[in-house]
mmCIF file of C-alpha atoms in Angstrom:
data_model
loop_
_atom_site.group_PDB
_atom_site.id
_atom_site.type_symbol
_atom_site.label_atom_id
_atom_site.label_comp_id
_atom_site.label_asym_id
_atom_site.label_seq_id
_atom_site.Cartn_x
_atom_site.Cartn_y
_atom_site.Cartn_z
ATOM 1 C CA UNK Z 1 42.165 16.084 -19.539
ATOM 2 C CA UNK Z 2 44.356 18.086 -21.277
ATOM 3 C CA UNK Z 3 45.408 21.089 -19.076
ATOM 4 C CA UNK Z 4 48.460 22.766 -20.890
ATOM 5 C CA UNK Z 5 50.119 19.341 -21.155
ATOM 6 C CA UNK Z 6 51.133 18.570 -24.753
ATOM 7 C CA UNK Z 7 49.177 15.424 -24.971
ATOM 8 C CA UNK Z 8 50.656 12.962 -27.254
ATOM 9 C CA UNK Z 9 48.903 10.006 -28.524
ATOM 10 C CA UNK Z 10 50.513 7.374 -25.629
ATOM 11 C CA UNK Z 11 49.657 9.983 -23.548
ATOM 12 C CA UNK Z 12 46.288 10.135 -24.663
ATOM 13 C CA UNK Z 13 45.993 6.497 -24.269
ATOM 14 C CA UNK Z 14 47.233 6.414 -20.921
ATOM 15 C CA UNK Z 15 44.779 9.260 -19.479
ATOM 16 C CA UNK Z 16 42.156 7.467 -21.161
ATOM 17 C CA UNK Z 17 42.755 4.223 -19.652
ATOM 18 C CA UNK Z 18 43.214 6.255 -15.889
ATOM 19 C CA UNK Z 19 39.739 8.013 -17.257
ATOM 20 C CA UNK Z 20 37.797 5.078 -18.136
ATOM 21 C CA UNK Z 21 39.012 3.129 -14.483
ATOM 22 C CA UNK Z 22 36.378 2.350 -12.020
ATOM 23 C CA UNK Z 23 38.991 1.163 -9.775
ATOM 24 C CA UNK Z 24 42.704 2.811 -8.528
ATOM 25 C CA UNK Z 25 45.241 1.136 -10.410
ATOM 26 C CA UNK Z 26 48.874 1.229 -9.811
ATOM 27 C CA UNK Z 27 51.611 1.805 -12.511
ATOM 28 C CA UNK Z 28 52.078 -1.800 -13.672
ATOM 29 C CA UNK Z 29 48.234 -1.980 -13.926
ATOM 30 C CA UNK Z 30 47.939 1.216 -15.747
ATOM 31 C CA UNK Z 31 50.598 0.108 -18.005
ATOM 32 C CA UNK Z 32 49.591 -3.391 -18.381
ATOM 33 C CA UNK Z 33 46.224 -1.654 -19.693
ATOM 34 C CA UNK Z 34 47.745 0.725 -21.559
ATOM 35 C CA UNK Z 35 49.639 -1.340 -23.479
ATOM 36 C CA UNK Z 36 47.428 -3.670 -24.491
ATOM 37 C CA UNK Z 37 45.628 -0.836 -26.254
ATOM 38 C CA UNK Z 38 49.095 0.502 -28.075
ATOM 39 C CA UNK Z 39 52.227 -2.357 -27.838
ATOM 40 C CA UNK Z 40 54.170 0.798 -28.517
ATOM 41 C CA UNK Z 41 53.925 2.296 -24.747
ATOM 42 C CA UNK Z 42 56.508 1.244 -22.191
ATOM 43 C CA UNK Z 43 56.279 1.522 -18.479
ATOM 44 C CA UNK Z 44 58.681 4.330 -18.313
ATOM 45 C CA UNK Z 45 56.109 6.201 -20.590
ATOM 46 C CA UNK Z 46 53.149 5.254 -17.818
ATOM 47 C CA UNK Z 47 55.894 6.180 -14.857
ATOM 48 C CA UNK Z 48 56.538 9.796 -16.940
ATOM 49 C CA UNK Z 49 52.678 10.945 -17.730
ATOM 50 C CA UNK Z 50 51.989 9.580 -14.298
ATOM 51 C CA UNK Z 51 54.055 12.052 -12.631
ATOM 52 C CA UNK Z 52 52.857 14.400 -15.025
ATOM 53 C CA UNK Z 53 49.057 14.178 -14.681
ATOM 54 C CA UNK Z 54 49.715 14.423 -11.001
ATOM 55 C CA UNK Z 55 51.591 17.615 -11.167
ATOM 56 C CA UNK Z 56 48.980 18.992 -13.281
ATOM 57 C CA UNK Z 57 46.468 18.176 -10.440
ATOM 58 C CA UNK Z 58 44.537 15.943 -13.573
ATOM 59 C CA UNK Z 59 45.370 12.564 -11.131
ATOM 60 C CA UNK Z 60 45.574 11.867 -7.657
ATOM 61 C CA UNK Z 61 48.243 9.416 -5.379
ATOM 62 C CA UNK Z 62 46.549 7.685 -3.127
ATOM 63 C CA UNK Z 63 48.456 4.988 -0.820
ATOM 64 C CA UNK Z 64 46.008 2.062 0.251
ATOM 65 C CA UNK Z 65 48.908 0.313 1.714
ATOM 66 C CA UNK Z 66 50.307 -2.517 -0.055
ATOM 67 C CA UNK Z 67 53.545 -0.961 -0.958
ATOM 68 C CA UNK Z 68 52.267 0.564 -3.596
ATOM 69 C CA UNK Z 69 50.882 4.246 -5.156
ATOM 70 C CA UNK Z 70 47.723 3.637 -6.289
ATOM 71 C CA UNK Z 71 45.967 6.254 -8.981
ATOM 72 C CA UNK Z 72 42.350 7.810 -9.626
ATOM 73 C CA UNK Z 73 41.490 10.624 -11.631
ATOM 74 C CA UNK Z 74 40.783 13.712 -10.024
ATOM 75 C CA UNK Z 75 37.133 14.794 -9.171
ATOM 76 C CA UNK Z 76 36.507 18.611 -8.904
ATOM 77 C CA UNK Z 77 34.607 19.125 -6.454
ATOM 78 C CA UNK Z 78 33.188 15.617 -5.962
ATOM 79 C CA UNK Z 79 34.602 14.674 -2.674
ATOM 80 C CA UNK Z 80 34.274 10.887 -1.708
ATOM 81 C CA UNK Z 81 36.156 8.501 0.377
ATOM 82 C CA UNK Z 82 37.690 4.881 0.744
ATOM 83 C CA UNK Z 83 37.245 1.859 2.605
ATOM 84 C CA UNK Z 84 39.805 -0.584 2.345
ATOM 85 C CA UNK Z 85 39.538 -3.974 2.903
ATOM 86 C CA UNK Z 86 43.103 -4.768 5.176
ATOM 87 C CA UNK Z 87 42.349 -8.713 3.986
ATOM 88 C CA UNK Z 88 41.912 -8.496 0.218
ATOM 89 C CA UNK Z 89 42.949 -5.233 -0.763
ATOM 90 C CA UNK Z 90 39.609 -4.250 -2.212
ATOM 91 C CA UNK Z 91 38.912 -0.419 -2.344
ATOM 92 C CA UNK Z 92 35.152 0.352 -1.565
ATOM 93 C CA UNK Z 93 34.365 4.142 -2.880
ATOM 94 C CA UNK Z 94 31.602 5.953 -0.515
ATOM 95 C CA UNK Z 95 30.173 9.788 -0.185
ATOM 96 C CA UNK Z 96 28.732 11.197 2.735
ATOM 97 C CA UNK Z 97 27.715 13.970 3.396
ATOM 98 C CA UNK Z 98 26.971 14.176 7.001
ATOM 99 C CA UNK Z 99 30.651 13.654 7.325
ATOM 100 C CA UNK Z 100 31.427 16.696 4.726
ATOM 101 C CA UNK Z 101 29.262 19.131 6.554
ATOM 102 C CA UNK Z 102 30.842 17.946 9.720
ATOM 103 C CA UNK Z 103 34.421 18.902 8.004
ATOM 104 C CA UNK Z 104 33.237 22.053 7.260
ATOM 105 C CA UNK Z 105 31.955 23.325 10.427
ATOM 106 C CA UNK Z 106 35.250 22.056 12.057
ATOM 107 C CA UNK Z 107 37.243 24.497 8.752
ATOM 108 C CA UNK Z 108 34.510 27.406 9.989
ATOM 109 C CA UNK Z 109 35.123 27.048 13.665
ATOM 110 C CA UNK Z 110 39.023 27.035 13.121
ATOM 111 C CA UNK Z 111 38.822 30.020 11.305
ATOM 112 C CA UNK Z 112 39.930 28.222 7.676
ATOM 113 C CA UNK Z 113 37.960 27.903 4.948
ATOM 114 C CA UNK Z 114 36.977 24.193 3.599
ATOM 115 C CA UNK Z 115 38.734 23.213 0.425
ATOM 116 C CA UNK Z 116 39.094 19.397 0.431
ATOM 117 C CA UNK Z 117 39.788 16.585 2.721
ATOM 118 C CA UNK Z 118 40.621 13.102 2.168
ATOM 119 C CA UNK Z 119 39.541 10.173 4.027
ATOM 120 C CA UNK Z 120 40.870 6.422 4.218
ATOM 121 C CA UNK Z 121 38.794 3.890 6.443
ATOM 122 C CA UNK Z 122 41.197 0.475 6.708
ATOM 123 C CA UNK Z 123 39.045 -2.359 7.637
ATOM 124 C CA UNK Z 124 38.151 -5.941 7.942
ATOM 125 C CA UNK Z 125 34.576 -7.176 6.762
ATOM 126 C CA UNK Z 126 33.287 -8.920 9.720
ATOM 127 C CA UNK Z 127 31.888 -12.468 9.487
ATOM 128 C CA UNK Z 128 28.594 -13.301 8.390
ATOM 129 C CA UNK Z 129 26.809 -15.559 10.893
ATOM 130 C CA UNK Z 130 26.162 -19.323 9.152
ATOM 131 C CA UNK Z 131 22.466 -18.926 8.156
ATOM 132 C CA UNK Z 132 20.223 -22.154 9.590
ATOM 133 C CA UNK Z 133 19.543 -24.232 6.680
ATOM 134 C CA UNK Z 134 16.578 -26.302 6.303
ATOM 135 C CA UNK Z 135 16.658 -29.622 4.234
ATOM 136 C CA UNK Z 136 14.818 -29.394 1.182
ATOM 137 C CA UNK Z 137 11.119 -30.267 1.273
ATOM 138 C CA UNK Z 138 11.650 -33.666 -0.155
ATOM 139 C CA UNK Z 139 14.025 -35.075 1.543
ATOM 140 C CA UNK Z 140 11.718 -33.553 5.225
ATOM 141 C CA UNK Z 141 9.046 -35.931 3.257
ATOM 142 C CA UNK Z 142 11.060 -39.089 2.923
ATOM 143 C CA UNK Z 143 12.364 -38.751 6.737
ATOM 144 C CA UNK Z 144 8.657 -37.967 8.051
ATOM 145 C CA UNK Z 145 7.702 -41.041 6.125
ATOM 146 C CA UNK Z 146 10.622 -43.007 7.326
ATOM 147 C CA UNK Z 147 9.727 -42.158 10.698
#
């Protein structure tokens, strides 16, 4: 992750933390991480290598709503999208690629060439219907037997 950045050793703590995320934290989460691996890294640190990582193209912004920049390391080539759940917040990562082939034809018939898309879905999960539940087997006996 190093791509002519000097990387110090916060710095090396902080892209490790964005590295090792399976989710898309935001600054306080990144440094709330970060410094519980080294007390010695303040949020203006996380703020600084943040805006550096993302220059560098080594970390993407991505806005999920909420008021807040959310982060993800950068995936060459690997192009996937998001689903967002509007109630909770949650961040559902997908690939397809029907949809990718579909972007690319649209590039080709526009006369561009494809080099990367993003794509937010914002959503709300739809209810589950109540599933019918049936009284346990023993307590069917004792009301048969009742009956």
């Amino acid at each position: 992750m190093e791509h002519g950045l000097k990387m110090t050793g916060q710095r090396r703590v902080i892209a490790r933390v964005l590295s090792d995320a399976d989710d898309h934290p935001d600054v306080e989460e990144l440094y709330r991480r970060a410094s519980a691996l080294d007390s010695r890294i303040s949020v203006a640190t996380v703020y600084r290598t943040v805006r550096l990582l993302e220059e560098k193209g080594i970390l993407e912004r991505r806005d999920f709503g909420g008021g807040r920049a959310r982060y993800e390391a950068t995936e060459g080539g690997r192009h996937h999208y998001h689903l967002i759940d509007v109630d909770n917040g949650k961040v559902i990562e997908f690939e397809d690629p029907e949809h990718e082939e579909l972007m690319r034809r649209v590039a080709e018939r526009l006369g561009f060439d494809f080099v990367s898309m993003r794509l937010e879905l914002f959503g709300k999960k739809r209810p589950q219907p109540a599933k019918e539940t049936k009284a346990p087997a023993r307590a069917r006996k004792k009301k048969e037997a009742g009956s």
